[in-house]
Tab-separated table of C-alpha atoms in Angstrom:
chain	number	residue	atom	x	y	z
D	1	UNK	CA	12.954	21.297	25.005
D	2	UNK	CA	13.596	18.376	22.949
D	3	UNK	CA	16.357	18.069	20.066
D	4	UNK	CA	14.628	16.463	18.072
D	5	UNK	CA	10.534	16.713	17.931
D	6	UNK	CA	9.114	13.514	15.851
D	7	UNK	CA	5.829	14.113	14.303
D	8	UNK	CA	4.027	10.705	14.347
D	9	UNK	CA	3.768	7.543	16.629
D	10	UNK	CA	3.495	4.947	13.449
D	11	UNK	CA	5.890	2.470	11.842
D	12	UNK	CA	8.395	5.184	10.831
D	13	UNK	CA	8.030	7.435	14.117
D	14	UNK	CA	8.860	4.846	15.937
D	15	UNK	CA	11.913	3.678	13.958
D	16	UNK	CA	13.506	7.132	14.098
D	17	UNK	CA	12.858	7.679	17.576
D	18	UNK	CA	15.583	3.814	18.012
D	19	UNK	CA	17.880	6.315	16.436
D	20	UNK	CA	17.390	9.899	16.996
D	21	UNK	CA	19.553	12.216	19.092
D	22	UNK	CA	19.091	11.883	22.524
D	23	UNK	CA	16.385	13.528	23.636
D	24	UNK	CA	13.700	13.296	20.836
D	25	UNK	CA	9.930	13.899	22.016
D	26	UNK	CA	7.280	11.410	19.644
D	27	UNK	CA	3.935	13.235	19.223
D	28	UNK	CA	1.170	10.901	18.358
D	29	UNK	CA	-2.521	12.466	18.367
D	30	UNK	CA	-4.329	8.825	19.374
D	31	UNK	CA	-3.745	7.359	23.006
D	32	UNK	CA	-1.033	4.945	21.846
D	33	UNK	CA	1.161	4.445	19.107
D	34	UNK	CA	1.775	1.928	16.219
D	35	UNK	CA	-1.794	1.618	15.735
D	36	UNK	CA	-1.488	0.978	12.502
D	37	UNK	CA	1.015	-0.917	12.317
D	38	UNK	CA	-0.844	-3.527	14.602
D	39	UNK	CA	-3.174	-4.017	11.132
D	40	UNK	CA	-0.633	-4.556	9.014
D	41	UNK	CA	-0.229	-8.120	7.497
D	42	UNK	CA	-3.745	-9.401	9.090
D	43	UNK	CA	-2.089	-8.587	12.236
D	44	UNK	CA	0.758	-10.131	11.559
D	45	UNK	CA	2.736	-7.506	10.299
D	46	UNK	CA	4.530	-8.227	6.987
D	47	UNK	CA	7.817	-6.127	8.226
D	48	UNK	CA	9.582	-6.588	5.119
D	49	UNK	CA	10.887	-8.720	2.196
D	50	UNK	CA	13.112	-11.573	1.414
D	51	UNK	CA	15.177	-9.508	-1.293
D	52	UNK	CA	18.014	-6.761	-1.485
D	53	UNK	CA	17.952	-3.191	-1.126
D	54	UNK	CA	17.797	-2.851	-5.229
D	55	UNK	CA	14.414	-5.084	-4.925
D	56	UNK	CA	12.542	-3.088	-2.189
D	57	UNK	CA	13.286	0.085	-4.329
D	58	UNK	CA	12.120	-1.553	-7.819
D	59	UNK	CA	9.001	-2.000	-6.469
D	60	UNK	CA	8.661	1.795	-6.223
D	61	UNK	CA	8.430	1.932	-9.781
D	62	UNK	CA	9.209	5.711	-10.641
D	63	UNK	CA	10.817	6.574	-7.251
D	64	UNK	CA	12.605	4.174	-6.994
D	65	UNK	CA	16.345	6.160	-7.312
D	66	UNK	CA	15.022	8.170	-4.572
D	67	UNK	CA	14.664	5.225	-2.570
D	68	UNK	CA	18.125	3.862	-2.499
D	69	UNK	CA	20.189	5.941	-0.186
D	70	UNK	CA	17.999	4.962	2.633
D	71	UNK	CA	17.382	1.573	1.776
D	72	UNK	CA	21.557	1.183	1.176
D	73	UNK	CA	21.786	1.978	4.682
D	74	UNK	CA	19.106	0.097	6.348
D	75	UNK	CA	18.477	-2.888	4.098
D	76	UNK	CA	15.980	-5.672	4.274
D	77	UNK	CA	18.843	-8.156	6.235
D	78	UNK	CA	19.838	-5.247	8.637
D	79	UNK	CA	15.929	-4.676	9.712
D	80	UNK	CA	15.576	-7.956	10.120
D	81	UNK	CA	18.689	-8.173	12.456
D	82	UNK	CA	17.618	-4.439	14.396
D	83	UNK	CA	14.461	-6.777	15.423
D	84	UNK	CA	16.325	-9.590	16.005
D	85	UNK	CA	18.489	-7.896	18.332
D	86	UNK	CA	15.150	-6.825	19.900
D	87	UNK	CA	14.092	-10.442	20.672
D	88	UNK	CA	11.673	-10.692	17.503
D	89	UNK	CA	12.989	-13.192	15.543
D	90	UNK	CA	11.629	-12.850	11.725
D	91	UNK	CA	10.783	-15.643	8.976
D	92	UNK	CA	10.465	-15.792	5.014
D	93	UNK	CA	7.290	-17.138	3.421
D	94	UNK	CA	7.464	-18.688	0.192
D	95	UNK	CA	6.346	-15.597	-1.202
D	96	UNK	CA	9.105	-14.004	0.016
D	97	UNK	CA	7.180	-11.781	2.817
D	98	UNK	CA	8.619	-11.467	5.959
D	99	UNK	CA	7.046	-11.963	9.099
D	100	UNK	CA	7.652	-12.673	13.126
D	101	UNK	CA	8.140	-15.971	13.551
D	102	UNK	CA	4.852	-15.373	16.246
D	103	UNK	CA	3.379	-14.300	13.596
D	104	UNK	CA	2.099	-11.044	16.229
D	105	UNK	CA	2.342	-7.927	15.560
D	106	UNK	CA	2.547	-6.994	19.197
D	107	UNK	CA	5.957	-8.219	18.842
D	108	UNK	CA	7.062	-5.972	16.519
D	109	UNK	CA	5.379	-2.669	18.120
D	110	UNK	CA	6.459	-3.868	21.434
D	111	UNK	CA	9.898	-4.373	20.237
D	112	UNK	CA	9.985	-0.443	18.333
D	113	UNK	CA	8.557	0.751	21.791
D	114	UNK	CA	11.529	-0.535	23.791
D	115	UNK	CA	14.149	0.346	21.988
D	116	UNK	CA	13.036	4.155	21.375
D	117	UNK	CA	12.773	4.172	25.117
D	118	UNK	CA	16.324	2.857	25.761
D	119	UNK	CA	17.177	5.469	23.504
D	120	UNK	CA	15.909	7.966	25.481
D	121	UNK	CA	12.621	9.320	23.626
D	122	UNK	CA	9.510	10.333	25.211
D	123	UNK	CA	5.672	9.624	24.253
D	124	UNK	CA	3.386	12.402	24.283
D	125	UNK	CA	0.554	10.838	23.428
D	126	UNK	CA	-3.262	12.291	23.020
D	127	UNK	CA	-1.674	15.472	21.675
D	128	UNK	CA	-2.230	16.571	18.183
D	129	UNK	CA	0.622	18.854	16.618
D	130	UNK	CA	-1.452	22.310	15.048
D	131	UNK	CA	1.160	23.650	13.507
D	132	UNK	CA	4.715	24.584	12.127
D	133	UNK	CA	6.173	27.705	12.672
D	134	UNK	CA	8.397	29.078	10.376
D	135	UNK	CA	11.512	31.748	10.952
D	136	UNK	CA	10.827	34.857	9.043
D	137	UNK	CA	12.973	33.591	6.350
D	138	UNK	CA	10.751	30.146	5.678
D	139	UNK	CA	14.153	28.182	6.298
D	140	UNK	CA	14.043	26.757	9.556
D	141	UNK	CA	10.878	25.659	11.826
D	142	UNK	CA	11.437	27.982	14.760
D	143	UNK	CA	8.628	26.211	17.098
D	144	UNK	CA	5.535	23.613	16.660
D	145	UNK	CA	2.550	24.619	17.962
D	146	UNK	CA	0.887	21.773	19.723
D	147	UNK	CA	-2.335	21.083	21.475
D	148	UNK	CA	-0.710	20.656	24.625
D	149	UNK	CA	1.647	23.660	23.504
D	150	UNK	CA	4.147	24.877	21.999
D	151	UNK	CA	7.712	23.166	21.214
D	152	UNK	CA	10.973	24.553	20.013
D	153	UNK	CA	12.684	21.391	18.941
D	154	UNK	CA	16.245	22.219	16.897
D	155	UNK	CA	14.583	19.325	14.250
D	156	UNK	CA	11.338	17.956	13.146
D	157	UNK	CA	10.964	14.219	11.674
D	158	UNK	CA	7.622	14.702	10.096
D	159	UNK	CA	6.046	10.864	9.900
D	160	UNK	CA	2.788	11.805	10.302
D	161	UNK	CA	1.603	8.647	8.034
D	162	UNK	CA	-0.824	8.926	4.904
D	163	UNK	CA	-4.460	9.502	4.760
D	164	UNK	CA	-5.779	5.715	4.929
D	165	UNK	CA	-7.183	4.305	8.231
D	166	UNK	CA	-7.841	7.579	9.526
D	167	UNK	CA	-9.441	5.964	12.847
D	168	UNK	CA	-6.250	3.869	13.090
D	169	UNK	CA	-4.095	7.444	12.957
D	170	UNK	CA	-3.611	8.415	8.836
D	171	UNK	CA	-6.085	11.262	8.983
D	172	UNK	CA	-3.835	13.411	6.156
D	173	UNK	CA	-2.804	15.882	9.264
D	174	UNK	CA	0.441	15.782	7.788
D	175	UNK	CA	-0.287	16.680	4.514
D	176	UNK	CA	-2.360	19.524	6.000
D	177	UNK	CA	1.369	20.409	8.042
D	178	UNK	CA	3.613	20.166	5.369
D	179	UNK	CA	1.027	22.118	2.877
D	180	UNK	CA	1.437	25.104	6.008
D	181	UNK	CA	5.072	24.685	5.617
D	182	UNK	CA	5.284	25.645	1.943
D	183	UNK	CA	6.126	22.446	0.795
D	184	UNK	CA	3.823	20.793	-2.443
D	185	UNK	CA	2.210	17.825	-1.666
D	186	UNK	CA	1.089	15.589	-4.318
D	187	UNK	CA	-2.780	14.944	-4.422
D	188	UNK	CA	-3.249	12.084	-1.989
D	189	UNK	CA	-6.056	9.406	-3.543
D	190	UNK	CA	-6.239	5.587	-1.731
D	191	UNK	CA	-3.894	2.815	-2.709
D	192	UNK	CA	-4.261	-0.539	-2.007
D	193	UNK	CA	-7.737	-0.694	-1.764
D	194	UNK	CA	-10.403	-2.724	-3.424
D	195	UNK	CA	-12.161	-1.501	-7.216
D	196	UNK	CA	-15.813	-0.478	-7.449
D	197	UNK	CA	-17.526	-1.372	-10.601
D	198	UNK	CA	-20.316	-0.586	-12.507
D	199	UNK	CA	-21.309	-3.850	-14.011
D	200	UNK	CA	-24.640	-4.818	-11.830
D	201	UNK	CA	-23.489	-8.781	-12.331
D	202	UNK	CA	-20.120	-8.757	-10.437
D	203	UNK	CA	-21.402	-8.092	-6.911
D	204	UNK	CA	-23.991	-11.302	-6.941
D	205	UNK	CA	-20.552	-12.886	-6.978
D	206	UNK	CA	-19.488	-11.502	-3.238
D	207	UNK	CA	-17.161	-14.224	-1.614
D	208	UNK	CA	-16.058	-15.908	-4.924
D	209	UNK	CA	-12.200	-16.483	-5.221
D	210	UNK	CA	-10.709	-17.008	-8.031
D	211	UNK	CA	-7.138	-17.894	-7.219
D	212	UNK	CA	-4.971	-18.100	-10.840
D	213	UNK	CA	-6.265	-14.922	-11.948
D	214	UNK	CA	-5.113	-11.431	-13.312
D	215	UNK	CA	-5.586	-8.217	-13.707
D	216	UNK	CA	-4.193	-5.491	-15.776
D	217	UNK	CA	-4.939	-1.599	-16.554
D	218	UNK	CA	-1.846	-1.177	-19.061
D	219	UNK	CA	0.698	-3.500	-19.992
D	220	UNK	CA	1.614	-7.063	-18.498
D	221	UNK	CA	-1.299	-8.026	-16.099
D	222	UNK	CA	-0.486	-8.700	-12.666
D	223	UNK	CA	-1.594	-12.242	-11.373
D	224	UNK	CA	-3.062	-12.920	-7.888
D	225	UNK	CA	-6.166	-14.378	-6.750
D	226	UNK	CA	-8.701	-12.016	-7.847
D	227	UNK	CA	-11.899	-12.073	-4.971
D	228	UNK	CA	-15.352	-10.712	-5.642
D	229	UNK	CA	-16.725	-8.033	-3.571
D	230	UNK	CA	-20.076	-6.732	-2.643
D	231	UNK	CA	-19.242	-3.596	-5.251
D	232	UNK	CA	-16.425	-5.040	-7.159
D	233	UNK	CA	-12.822	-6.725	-7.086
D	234	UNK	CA	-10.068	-7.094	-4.427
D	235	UNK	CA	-7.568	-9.410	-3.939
D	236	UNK	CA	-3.387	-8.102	-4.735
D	237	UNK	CA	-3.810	-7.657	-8.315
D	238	UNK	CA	-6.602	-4.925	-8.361
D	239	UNK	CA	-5.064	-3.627	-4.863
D	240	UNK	CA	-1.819	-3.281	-6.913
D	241	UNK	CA	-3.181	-1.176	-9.435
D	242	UNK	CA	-5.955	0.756	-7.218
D	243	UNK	CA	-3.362	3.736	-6.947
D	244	UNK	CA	-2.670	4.217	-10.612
D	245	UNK	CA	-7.145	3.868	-11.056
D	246	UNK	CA	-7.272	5.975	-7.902
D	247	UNK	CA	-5.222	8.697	-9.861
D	248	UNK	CA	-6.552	8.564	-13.168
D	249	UNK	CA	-10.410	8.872	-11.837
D	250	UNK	CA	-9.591	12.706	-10.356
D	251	UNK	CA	-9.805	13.227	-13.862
D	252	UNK	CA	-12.228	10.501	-15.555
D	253	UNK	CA	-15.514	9.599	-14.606
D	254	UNK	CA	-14.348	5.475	-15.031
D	255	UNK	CA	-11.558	3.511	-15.837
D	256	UNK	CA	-11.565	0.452	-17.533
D	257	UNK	CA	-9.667	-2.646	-15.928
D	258	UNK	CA	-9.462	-6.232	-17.501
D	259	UNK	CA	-9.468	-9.434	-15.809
D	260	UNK	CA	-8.725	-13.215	-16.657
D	261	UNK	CA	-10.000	-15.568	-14.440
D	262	UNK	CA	-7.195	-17.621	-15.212
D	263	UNK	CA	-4.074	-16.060	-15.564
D	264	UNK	CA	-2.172	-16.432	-18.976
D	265	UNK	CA	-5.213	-18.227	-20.640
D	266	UNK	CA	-6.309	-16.035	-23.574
D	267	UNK	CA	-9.407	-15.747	-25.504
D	268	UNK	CA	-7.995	-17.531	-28.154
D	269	UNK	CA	-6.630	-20.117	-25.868
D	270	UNK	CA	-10.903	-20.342	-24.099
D	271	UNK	CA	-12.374	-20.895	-27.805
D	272	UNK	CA	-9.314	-23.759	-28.366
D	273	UNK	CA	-10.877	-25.090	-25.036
D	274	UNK	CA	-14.832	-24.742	-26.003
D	275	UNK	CA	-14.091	-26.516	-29.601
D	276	UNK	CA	-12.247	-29.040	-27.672
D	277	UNK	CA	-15.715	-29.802	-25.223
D	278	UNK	CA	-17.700	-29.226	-28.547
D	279	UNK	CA	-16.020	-32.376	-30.167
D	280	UNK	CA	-15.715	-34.259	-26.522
D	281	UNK	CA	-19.024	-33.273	-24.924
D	282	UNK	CA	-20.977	-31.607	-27.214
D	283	UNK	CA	-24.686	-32.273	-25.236
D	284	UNK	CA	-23.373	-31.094	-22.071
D	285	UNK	CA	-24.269	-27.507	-20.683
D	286	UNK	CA	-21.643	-24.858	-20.637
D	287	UNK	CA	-21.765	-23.977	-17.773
D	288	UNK	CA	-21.299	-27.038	-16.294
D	289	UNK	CA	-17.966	-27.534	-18.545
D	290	UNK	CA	-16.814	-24.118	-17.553
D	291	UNK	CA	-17.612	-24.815	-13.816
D	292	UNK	CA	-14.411	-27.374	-14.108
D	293	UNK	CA	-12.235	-24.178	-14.463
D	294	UNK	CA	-13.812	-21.884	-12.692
D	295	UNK	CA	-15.869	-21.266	-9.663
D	296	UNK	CA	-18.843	-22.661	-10.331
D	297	UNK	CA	-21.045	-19.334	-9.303
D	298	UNK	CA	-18.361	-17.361	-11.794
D	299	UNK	CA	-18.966	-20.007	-14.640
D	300	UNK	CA	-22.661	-19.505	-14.159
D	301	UNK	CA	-22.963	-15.631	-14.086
D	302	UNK	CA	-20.270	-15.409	-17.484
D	303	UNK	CA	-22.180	-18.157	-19.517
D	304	UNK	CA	-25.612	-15.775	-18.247
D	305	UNK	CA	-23.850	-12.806	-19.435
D	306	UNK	CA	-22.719	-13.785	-23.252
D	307	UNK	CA	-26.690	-15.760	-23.258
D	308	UNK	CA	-25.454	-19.327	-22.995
D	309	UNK	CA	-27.311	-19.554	-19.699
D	310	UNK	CA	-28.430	-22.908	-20.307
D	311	UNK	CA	-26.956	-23.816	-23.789
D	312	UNK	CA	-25.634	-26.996	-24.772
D	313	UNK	CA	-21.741	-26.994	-25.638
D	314	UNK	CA	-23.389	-27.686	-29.529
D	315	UNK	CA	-25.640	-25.415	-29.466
D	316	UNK	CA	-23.877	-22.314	-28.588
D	317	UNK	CA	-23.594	-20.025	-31.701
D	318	UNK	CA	-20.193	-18.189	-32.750
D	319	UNK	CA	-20.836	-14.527	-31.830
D	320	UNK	CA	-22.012	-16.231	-27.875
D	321	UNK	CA	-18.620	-18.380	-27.831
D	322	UNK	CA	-16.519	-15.816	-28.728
D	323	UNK	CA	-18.242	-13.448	-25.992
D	324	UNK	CA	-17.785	-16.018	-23.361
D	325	UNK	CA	-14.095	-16.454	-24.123
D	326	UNK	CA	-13.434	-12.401	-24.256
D	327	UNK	CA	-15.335	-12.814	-20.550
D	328	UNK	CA	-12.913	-15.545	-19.100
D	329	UNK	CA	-9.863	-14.140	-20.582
D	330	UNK	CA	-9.977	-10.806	-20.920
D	331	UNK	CA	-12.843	-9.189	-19.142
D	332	UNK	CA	-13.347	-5.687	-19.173
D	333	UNK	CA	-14.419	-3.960	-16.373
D	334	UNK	CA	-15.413	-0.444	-15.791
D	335	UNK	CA	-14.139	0.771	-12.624
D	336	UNK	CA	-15.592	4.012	-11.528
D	337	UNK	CA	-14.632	4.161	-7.499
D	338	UNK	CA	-12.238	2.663	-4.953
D	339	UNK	CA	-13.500	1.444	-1.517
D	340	UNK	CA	-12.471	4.790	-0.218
D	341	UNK	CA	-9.906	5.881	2.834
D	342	UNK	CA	-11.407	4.181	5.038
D	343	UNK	CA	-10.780	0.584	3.168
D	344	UNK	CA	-7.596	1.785	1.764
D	345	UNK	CA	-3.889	0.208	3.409
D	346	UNK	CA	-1.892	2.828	1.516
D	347	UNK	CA	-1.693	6.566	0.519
D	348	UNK	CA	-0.681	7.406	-3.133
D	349	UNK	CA	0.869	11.116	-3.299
D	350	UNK	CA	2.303	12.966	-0.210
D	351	UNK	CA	5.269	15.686	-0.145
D	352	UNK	CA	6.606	15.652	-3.606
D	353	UNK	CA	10.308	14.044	-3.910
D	354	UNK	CA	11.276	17.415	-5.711
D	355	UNK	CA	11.052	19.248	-1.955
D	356	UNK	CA	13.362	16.555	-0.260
D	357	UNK	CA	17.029	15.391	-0.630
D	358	UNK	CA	16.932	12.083	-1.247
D	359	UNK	CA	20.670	11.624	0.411
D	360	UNK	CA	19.104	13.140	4.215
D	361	UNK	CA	15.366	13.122	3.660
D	362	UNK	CA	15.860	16.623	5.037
D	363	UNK	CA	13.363	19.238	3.128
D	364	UNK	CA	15.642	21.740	0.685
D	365	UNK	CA	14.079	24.504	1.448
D	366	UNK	CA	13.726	23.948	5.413
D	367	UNK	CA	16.797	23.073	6.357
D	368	UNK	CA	16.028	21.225	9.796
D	369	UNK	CA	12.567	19.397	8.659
D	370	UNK	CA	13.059	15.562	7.764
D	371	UNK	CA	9.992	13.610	6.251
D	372	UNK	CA	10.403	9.986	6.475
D	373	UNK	CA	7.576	6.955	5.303
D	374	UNK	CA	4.561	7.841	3.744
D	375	UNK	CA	3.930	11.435	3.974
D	376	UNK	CA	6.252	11.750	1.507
D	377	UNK	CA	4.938	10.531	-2.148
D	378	UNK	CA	6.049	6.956	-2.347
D	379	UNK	CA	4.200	3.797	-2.204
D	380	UNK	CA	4.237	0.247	-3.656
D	381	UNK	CA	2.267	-2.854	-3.894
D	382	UNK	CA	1.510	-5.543	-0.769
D	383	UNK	CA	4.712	-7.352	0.300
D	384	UNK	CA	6.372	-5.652	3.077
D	385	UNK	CA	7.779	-3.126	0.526
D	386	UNK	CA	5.771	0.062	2.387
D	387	UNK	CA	7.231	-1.038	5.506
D	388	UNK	CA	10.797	-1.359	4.756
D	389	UNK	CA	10.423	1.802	3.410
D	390	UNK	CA	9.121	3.524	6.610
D	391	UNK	CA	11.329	1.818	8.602
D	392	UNK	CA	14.882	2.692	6.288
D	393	UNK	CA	13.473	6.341	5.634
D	394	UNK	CA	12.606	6.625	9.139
D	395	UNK	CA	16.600	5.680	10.147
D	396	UNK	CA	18.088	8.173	7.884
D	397	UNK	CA	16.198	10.916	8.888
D	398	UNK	CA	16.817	10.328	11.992
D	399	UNK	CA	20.782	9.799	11.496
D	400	UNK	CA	21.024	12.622	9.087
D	401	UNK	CA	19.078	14.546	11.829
D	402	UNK	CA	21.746	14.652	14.113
């Protein structure tokens, strides 16, 4: 029987199995692992960031004191060397994402692959884990229960993954486990994943990119390219915040979001602008003014919407300029949906931090369970953040495991 049974064949099953105990047995339920993590980054897989240990973990917002102990240990510099000492030789964008020099994915799942193997762990792939069985005090697992049978491991590294992607292995199994196990599990809604709205103009506008723009639900707005969808908004500013909207909609029927379509460019600063073309250009059409700072379908459809469709710069009325400015720079719109699970890169919720010690990643109350990546209820915007984070949760558990 194996010392150390690891529930999950993603990003973070895979790093703990380069540093369990000898021995340790991966259970994945598709036909190979890191499936996933082959998505990740366009397929290029965005394996970390260019910053410290204390950056990864702001970007966790509210968790991010839980996240330190494990990203102390296994910073952003050491994963980069663990895969350099693999033959996967990594590279900072501007942006500061990190990526293989190859720019393949492959690389980096073939790379996790090899050295779990020369660590000694086995695949058993195929095989879907049914449940944990607990001693009749609740504080140890005493044997999994497996569709190929059952297990009595001595520890369980429960990296089971989220809920998004299900086909690519995040089907929320190990919420369902950890839920059987006693433990509370946060409600699990879709991060990272694009806004529905209800305004019937925005998805005319499929395709159209506006690159300086920003988008904000609270607070300072967070500036990206913002792209139009066929039922609303993606690009990283609205996938940013599509956790926090995916949250607040279990218990709201919409949430409002506002947009500029250029970033730090107020209403105020948009009616400075249309006076400006009023003294400059007055007989010219608005739209064809606007289409010189904005996409040119985007200028139409806003000058349509505050009914300066074909209005001279001169001609356009107060009330109708001051619209069209509160549409460029500050653009409220009602979100009522995300593009689901199956669009969705990240889970938001898992096993609450409350159950786990922080210091071992081992459960409190089951004293040989570990959770590592994202079951556990922790996530953060695009970046490589999500990924660090499997990967340095995924090397304490296993550590403290032994």
């Amino acid at each position: 029987m194996p010392e150390t049974l690891i529930i999950g064949g993603g990003a973070a099953g895979l790093m703990a199995a380069c540093f369990a105990p000898r021995r340790a047995v991966v259970i994945e339920r598709l036909a190979s692992p890191g499936r996933k993590l082959l998505a990740t980054g366009g397929g290029r897989c965005n394996l970390t960031h260019a910053t410290d240990a204390g950056g990864i973990a702001a970007a966790f917002g509210l968790g991010a004191r839980f996240t330190l102990p494990a990203l102390h240990a296994f910073p952003p510099q050491a994963i980069r060397a663990f895969f350099r000492a693999q033959g996967v030789e990594t590279r900072a964008q501007g942006d500061g994402c990190v990526f293989p020099v190859s720019q393949k994915a492959t690389d980096v799942l073939d790379a996790l692959q090899h050295a779990a193997r020369a660590n000694g762990a086995e695949f058993r792939c195929g095989t879907r884990v049914k449940r944990l069985v607990l001693e009749h005090d609740a504080q140890r697992i005493a044997a999994v229960e497996t569709s190929a049978g059952t297990l009595t491991p001595h520890r369980v590294i429960l990296a089971a993954g989220g809920q998004s992607y299900p086909e690519l292995g995040s089907d929320g199994s190990g919420f369902t486990l950890a839920r059987q196990a006693g433990l509370e599990v946060v409600r699990p809604v879709p991060a990272l994943a694009g806004l529905v709205v209800a305004e019937a103009w925005v998805p005319a506008l499929t395709g159209i990119l506006c690159e300086h723009g920003s988008v904000r639900l609270e607070g300072k707005p967070i500036e990206g390219p913002v792209l139009f969808t066929h039922k609303g908004i993606s690009g990283p500013p609205a996938l940013a915040l599509s956790g926090e909207v995916s949250a607040r909609l279990q218990s709201a029927p919409g949430v409002t979001v506002r947009v500029s379509f250029r970033a730090g460019r107020s209403p105020q600063d948009w009616l400075a602008q249309f006076a400006a073309w009023r003294q400059a250009h007055g007989g010219r059409r608005m739209h064809n003014l606007l289409s010189g700072e904005l996409p040119r379908a985007l200028a139409v459809a806003l000058c349509a919407q505050a009914g300066l469709a074909d209005a001279a710069v001169a001609g356009a009325g107060k009330k109708a300029l001051q619209t069209l400015a509160a549409l460029c720079g500050d653009c409220a719109l009602q979100v009522t949906g995300t593009e689901g699970w199956g669009r969705a890169m990240l889970t938001r919720g898992g096993v609450a931090l409350h159950e786990i010690d922080s210091k071992t990643l081992v459960c409190k109350r089951i004293r040989n369970l570990h959770c590592a990546g994202e079951v556990i209820d922790l996530d953060a915007p695009c970046g490589g953040f999500n990924l660090t984070w499997a990967f340095a949760s995924a090397r304490l558990a296993a550590t403290s495991a032994c």
